[in-house]
CSV table of N, CA and C in Angstrom, one decimal:
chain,number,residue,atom,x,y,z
A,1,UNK,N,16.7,16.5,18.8
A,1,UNK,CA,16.8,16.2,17.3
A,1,UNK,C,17.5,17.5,16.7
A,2,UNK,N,18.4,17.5,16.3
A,2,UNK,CA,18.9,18.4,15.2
A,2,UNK,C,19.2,17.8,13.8
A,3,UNK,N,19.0,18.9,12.7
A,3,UNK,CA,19.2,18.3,11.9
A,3,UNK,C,20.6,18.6,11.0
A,4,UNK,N,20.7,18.2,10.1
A,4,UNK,CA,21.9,18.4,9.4
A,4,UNK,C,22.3,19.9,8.7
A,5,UNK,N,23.5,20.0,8.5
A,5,UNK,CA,23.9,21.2,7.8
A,5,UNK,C,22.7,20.7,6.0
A,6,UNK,N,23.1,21.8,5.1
A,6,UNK,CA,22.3,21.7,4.0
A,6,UNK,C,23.5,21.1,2.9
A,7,UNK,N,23.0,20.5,2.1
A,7,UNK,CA,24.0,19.9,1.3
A,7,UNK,C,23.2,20.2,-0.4
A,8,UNK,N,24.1,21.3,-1.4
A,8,UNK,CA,23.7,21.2,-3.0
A,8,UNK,C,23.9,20.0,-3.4
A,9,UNK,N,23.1,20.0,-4.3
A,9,UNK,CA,22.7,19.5,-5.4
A,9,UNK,C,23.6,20.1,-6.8
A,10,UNK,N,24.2,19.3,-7.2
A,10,UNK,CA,25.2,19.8,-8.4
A,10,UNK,C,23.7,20.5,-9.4
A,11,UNK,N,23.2,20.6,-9.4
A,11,UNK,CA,22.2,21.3,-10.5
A,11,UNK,C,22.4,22.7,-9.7
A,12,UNK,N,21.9,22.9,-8.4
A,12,UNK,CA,22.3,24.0,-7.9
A,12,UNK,C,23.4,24.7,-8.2
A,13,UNK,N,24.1,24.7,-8.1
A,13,UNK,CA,25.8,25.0,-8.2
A,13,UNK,C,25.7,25.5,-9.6
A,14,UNK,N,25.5,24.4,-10.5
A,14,UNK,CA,25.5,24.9,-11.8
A,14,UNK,C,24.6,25.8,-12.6
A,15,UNK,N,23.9,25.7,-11.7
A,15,UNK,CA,22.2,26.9,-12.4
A,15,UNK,C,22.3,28.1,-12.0
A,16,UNK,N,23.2,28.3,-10.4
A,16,UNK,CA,23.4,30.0,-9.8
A,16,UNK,C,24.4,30.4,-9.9
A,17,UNK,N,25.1,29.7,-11.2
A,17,UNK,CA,26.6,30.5,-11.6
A,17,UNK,C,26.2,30.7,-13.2
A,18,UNK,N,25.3,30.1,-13.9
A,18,UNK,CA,25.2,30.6,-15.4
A,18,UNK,C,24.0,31.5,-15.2
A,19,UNK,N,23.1,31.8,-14.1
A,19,UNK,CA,22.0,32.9,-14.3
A,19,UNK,C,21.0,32.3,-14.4
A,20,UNK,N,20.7,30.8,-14.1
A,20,UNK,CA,19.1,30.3,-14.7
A,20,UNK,C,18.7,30.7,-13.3
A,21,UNK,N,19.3,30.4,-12.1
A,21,UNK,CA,18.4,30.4,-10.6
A,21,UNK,C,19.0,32.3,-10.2
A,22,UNK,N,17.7,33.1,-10.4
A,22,UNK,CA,18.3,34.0,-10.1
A,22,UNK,C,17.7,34.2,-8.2
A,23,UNK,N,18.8,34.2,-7.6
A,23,UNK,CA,18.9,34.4,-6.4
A,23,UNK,C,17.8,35.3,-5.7
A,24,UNK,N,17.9,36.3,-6.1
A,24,UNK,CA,17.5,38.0,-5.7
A,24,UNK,C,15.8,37.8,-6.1
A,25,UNK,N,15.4,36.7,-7.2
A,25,UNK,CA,13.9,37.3,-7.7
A,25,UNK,C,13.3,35.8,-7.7
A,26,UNK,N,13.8,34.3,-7.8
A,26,UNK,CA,13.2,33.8,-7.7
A,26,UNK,C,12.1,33.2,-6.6
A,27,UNK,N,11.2,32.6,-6.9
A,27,UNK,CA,10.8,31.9,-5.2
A,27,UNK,C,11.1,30.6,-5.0
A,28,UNK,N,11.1,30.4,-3.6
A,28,UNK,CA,11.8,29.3,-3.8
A,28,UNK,C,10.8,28.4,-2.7
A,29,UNK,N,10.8,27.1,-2.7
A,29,UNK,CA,9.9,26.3,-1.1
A,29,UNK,C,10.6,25.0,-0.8
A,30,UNK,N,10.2,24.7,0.3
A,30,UNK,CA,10.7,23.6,1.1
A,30,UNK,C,9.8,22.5,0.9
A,31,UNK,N,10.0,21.0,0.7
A,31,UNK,CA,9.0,20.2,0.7
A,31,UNK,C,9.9,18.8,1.4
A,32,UNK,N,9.4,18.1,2.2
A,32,UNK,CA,9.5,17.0,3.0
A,32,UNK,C,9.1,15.9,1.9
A,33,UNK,N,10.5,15.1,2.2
A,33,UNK,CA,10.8,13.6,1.7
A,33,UNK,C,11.0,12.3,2.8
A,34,UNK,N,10.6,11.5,2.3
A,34,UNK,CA,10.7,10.3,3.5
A,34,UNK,C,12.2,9.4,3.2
A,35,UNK,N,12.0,8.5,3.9
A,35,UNK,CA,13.6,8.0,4.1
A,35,UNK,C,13.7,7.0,3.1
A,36,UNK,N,12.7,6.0,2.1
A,36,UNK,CA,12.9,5.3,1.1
A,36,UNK,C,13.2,6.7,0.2
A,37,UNK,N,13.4,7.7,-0.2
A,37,UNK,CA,13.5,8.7,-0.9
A,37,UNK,C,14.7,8.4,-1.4
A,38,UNK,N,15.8,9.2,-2.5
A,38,UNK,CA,16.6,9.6,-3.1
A,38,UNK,C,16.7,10.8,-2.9
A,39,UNK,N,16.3,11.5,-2.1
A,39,UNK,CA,16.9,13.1,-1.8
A,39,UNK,C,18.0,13.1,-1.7
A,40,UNK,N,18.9,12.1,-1.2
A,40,UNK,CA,20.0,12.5,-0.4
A,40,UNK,C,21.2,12.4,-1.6
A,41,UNK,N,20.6,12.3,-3.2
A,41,UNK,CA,21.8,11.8,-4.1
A,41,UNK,C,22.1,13.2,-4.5
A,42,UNK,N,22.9,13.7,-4.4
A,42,UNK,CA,23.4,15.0,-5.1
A,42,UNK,C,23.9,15.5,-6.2
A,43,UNK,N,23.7,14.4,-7.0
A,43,UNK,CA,24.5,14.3,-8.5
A,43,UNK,C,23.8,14.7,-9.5
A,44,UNK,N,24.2,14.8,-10.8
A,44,UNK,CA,23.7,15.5,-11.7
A,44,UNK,C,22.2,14.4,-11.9
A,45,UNK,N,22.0,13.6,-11.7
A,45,UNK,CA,20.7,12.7,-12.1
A,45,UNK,C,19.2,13.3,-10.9
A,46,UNK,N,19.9,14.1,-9.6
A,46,UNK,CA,18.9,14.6,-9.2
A,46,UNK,C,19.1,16.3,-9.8
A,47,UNK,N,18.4,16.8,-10.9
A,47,UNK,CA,18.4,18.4,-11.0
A,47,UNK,C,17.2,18.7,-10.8
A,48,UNK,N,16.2,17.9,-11.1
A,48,UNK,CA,14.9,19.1,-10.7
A,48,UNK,C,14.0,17.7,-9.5
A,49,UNK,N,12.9,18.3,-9.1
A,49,UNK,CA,11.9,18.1,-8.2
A,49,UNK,C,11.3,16.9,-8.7
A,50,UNK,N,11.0,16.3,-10.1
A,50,UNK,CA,10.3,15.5,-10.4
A,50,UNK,C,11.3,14.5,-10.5
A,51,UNK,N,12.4,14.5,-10.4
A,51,UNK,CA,13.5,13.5,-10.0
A,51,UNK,C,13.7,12.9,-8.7
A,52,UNK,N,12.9,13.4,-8.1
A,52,UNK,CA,13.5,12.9,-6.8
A,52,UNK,C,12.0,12.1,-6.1
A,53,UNK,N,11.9,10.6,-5.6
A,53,UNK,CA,11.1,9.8,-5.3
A,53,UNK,C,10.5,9.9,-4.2
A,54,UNK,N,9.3,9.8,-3.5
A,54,UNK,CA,8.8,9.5,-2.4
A,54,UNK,C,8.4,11.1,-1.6
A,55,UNK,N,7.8,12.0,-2.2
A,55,UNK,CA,7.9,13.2,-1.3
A,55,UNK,C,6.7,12.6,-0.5
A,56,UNK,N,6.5,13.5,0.5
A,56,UNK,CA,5.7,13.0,1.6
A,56,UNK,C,4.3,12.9,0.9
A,57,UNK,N,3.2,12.4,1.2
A,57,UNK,CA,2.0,12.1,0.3
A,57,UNK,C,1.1,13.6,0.9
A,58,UNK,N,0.1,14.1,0.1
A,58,UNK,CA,-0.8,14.6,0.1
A,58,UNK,C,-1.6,14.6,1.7
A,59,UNK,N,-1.4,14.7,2.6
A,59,UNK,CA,-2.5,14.2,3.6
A,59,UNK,C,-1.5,14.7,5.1
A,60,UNK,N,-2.7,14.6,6.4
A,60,UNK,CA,-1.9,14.4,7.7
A,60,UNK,C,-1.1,15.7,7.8
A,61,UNK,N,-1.6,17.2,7.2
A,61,UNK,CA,-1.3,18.7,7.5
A,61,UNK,C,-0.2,18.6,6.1
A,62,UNK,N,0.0,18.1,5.2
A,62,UNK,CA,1.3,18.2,5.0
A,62,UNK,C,0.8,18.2,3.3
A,63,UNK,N,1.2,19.8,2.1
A,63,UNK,CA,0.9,19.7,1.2
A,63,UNK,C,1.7,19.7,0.2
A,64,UNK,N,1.4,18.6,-0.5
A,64,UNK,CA,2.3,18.3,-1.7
A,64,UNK,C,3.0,19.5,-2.6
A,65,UNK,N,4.4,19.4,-2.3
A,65,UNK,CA,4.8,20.5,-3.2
A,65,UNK,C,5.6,21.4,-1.9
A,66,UNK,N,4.9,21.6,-0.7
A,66,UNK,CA,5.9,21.8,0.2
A,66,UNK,C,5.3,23.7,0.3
A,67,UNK,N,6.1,24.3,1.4
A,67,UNK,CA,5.8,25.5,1.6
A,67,UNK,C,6.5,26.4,1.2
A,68,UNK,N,6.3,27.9,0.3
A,68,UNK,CA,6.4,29.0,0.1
A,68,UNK,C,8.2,29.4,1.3
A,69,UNK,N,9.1,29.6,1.2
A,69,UNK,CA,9.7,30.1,2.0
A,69,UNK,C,9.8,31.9,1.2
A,70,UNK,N,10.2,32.4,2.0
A,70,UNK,CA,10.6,34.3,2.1
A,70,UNK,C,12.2,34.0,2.2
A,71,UNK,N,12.6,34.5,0.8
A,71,UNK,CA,14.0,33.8,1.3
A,71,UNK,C,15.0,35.0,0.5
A,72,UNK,N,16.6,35.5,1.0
A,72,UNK,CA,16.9,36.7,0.8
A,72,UNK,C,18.5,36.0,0.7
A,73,UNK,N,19.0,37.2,-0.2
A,73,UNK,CA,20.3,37.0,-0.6
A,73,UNK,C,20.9,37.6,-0.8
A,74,UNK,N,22.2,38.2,0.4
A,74,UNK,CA,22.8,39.2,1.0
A,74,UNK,C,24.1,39.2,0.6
A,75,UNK,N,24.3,40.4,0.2
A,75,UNK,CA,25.7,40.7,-0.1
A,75,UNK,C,26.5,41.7,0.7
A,76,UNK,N,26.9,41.4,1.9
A,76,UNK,CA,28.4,42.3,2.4
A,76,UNK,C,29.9,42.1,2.1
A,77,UNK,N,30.5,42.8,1.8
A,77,UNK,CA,31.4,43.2,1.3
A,77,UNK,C,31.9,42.0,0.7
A,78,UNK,N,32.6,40.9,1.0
A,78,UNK,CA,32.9,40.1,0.6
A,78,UNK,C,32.7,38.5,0.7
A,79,UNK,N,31.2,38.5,1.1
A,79,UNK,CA,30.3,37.4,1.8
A,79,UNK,C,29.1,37.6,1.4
A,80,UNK,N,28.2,36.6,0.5
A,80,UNK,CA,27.3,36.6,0.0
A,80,UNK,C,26.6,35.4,0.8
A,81,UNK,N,25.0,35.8,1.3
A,81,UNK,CA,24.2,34.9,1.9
A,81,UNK,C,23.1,34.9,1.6
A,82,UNK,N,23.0,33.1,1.2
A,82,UNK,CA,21.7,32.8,1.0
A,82,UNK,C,20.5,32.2,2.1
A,83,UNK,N,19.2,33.1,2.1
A,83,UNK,CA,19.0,32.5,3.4
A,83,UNK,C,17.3,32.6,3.7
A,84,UNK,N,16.6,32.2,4.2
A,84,UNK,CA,14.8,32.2,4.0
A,84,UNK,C,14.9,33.0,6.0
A,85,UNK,N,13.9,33.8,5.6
A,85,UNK,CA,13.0,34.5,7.0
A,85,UNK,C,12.1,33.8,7.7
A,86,UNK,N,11.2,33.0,6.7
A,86,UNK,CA,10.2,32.3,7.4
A,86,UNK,C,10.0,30.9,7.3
A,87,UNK,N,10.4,30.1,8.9
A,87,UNK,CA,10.8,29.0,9.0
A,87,UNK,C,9.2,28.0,8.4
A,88,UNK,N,9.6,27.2,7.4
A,88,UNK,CA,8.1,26.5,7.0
A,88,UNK,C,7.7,25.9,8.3
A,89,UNK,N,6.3,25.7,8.6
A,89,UNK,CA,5.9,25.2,9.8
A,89,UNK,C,4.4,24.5,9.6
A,90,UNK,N,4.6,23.0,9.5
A,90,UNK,CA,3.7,21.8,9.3
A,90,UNK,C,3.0,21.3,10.5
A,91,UNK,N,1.4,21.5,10.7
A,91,UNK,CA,1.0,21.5,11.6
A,91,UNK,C,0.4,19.8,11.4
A,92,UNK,N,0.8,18.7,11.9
A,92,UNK,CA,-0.2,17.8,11.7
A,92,UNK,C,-1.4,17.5,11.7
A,93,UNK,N,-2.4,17.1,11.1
A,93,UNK,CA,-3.6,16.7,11.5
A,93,UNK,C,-4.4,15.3,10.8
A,94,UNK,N,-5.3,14.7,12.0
A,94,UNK,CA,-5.8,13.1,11.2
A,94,UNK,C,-4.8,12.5,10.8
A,95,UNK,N,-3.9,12.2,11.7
A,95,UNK,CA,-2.3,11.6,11.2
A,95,UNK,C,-1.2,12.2,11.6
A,96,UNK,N,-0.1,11.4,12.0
A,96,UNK,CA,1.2,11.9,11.2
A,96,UNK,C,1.7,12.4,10.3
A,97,UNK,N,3.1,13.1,10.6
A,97,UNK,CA,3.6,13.3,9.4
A,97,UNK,C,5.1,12.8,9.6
A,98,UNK,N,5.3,12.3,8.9
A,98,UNK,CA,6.6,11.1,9.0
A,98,UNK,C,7.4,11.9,7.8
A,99,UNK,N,8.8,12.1,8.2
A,99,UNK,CA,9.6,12.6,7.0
A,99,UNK,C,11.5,12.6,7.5
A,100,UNK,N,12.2,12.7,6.6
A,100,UNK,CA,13.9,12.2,6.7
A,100,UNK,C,14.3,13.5,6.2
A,101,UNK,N,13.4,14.0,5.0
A,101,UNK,CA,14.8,15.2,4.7
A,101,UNK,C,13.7,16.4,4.0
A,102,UNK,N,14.6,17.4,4.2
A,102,UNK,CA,14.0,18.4,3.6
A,102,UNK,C,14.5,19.1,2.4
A,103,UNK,N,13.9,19.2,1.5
A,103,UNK,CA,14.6,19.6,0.3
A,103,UNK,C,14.1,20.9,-0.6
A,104,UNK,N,15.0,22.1,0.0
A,104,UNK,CA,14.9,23.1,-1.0
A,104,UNK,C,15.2,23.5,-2.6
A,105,UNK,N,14.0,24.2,-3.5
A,105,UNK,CA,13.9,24.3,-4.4
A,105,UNK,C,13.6,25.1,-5.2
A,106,UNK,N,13.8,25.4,-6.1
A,106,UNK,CA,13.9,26.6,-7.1
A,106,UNK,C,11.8,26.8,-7.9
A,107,UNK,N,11.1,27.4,-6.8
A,107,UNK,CA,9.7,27.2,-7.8
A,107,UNK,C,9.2,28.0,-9.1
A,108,UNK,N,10.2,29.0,-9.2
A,108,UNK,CA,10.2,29.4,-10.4
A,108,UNK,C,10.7,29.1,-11.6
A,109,UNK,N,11.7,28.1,-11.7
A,109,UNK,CA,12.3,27.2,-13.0
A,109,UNK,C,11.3,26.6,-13.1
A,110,UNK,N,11.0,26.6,-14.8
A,110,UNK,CA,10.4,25.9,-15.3
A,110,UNK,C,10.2,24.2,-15.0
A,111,UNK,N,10.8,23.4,-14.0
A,111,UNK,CA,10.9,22.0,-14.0
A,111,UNK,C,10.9,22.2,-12.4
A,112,UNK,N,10.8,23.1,-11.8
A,112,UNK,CA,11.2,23.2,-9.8
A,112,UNK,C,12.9,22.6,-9.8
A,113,UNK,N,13.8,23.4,-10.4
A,113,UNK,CA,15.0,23.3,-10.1
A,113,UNK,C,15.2,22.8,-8.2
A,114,UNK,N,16.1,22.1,-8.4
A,114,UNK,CA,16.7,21.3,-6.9
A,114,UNK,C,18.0,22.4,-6.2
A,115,UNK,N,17.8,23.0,-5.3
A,115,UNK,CA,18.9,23.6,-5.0
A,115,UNK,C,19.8,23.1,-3.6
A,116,UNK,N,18.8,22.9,-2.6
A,116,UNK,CA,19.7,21.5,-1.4
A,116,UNK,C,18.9,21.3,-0.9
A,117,UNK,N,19.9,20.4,0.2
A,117,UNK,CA,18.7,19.0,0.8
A,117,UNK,C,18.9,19.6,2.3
A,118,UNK,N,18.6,18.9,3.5
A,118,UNK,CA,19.1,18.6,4.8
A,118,UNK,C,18.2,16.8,5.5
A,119,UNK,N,19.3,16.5,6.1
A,119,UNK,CA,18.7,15.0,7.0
A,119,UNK,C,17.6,15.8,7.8
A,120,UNK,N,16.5,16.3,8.6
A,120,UNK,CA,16.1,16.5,9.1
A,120,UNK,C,16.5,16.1,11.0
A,121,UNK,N,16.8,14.6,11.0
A,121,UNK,CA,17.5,14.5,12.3
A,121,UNK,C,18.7,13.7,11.8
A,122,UNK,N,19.7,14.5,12.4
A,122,UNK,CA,21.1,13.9,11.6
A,122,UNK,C,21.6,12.5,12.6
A,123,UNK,N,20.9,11.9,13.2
A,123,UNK,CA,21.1,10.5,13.9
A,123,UNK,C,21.6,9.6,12.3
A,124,UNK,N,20.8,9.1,11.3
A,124,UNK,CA,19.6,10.0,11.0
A,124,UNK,C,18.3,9.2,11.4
A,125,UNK,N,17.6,9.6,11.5
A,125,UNK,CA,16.2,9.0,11.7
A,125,UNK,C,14.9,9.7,10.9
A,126,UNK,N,14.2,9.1,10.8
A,126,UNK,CA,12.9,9.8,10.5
A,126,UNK,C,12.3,10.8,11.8
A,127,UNK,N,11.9,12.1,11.4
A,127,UNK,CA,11.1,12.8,12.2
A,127,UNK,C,10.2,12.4,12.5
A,128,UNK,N,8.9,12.3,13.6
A,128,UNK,CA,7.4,12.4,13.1
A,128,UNK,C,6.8,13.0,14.1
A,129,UNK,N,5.5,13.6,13.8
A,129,UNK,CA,5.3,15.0,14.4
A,129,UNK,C,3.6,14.1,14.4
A,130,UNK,N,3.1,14.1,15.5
A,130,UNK,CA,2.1,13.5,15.9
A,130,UNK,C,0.7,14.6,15.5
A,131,UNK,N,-0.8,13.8,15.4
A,131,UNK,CA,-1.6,14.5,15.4
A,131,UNK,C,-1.4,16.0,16.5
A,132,UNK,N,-1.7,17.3,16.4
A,132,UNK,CA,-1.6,17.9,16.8
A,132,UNK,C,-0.4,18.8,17.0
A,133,UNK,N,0.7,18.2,16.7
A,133,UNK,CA,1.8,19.1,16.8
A,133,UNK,C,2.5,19.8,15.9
A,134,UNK,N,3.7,20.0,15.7
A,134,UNK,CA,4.5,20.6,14.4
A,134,UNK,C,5.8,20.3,14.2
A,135,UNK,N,6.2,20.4,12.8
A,135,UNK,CA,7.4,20.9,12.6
A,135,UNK,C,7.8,22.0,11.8
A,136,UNK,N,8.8,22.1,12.4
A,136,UNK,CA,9.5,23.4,12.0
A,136,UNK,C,10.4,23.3,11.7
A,137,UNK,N,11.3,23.9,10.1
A,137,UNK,CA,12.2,23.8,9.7
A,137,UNK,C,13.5,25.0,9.4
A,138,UNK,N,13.9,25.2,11.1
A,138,UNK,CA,14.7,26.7,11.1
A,138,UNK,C,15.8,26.9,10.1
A,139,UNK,N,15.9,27.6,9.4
A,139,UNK,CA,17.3,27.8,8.8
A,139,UNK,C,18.8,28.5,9.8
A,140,UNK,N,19.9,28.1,9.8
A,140,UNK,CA,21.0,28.3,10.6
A,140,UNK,C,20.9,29.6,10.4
A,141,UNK,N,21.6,29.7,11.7
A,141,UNK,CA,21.9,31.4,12.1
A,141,UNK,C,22.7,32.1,11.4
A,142,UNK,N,23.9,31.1,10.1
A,142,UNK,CA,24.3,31.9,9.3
A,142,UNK,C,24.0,31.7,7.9
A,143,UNK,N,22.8,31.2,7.9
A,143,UNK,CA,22.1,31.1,6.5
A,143,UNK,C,22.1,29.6,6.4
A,144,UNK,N,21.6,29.7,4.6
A,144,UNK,CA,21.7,28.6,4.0
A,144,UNK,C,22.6,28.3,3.8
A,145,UNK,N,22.7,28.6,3.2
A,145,UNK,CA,24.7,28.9,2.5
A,145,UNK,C,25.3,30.2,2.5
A,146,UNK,N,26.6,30.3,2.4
A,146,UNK,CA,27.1,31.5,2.3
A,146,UNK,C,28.4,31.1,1.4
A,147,UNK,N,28.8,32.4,0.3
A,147,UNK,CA,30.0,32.4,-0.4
A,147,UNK,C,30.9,33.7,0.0
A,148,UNK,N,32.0,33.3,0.0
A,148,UNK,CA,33.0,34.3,0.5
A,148,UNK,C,33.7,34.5,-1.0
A,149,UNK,N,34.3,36.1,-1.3
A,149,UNK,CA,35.2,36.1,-1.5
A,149,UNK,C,36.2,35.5,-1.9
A,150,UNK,N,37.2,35.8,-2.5
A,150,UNK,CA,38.9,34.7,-2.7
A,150,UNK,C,40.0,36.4,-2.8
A,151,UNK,N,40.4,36.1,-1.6
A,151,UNK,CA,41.2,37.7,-1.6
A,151,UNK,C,43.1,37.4,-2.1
């Protein structure tokens, strides 16, 4: 199973270019969506968290609202990267945990600004992570995103 590159959300885009999403100080978390969801719509009608349908329910290791990431935003010379240290990691229990996509979020905007998504398994399929096991949601080796420069 691998999962997909990360895809913004036009709310993203437009929130960390006028200064509402400040990179450097806000927090930000990951929360799992199921596959009847609308995560995957990118357009201005999804901008914050309470727009978007079906997050995974309350129950089976998995808590509403999603996990805390540690997440850093690097500037070398001409390459800015956005990127989390610690991969969220959902331990199931008394159930599954059934989920299609993961969607990073802005938790310090006043509404949980939307900033991107990923398919979780880019077949695509639903994941599910049985009593006892996990998932884990690694960020790529070259970040979330990265912005270069225009020389």
């Amino acid at each position: 199973m691998a999962a997909d590159g990360w895809k913004a959300y036009d709310a993203m885009r437009e929130r960390s270019m006028d200064g509402t999403y400040d990179l450097d100080t806000h927090a930000f978390k990951l929360a799992l969506f199921l596959s009847t969801s609308d995560a995957a719509t990118l357009g201005v009608a999804n901008s914050d968290l309470a727009h978007l349908t079906n997050q995974h329910a309350n129950a089976n290791g998995y808590t509403t609202g999603g996990i805390a990431l540690t997440t850093v935003w690097t500037i070398s010379t001409a390459t800015m990267t956005f990127d989390y240290t610690n991969s969220p990691v959902w331990t199931a229990a008394g159930g599954s945990i059934v989920a299609r996509f993961g969607v990073l979020f802005n938790d310090t905007h006043a509404s949980d600004g939307l900033m991107c998504m990923t398919t979780l398994d880019n077949a695509p399929a639903d994941v599910t992570v049985t009593t006892g096991n996990t998932l884990t949601v690694d960020a790529n080796a070259s970040g979330v995103f990265t912005l270069t420069g225009m020389t």
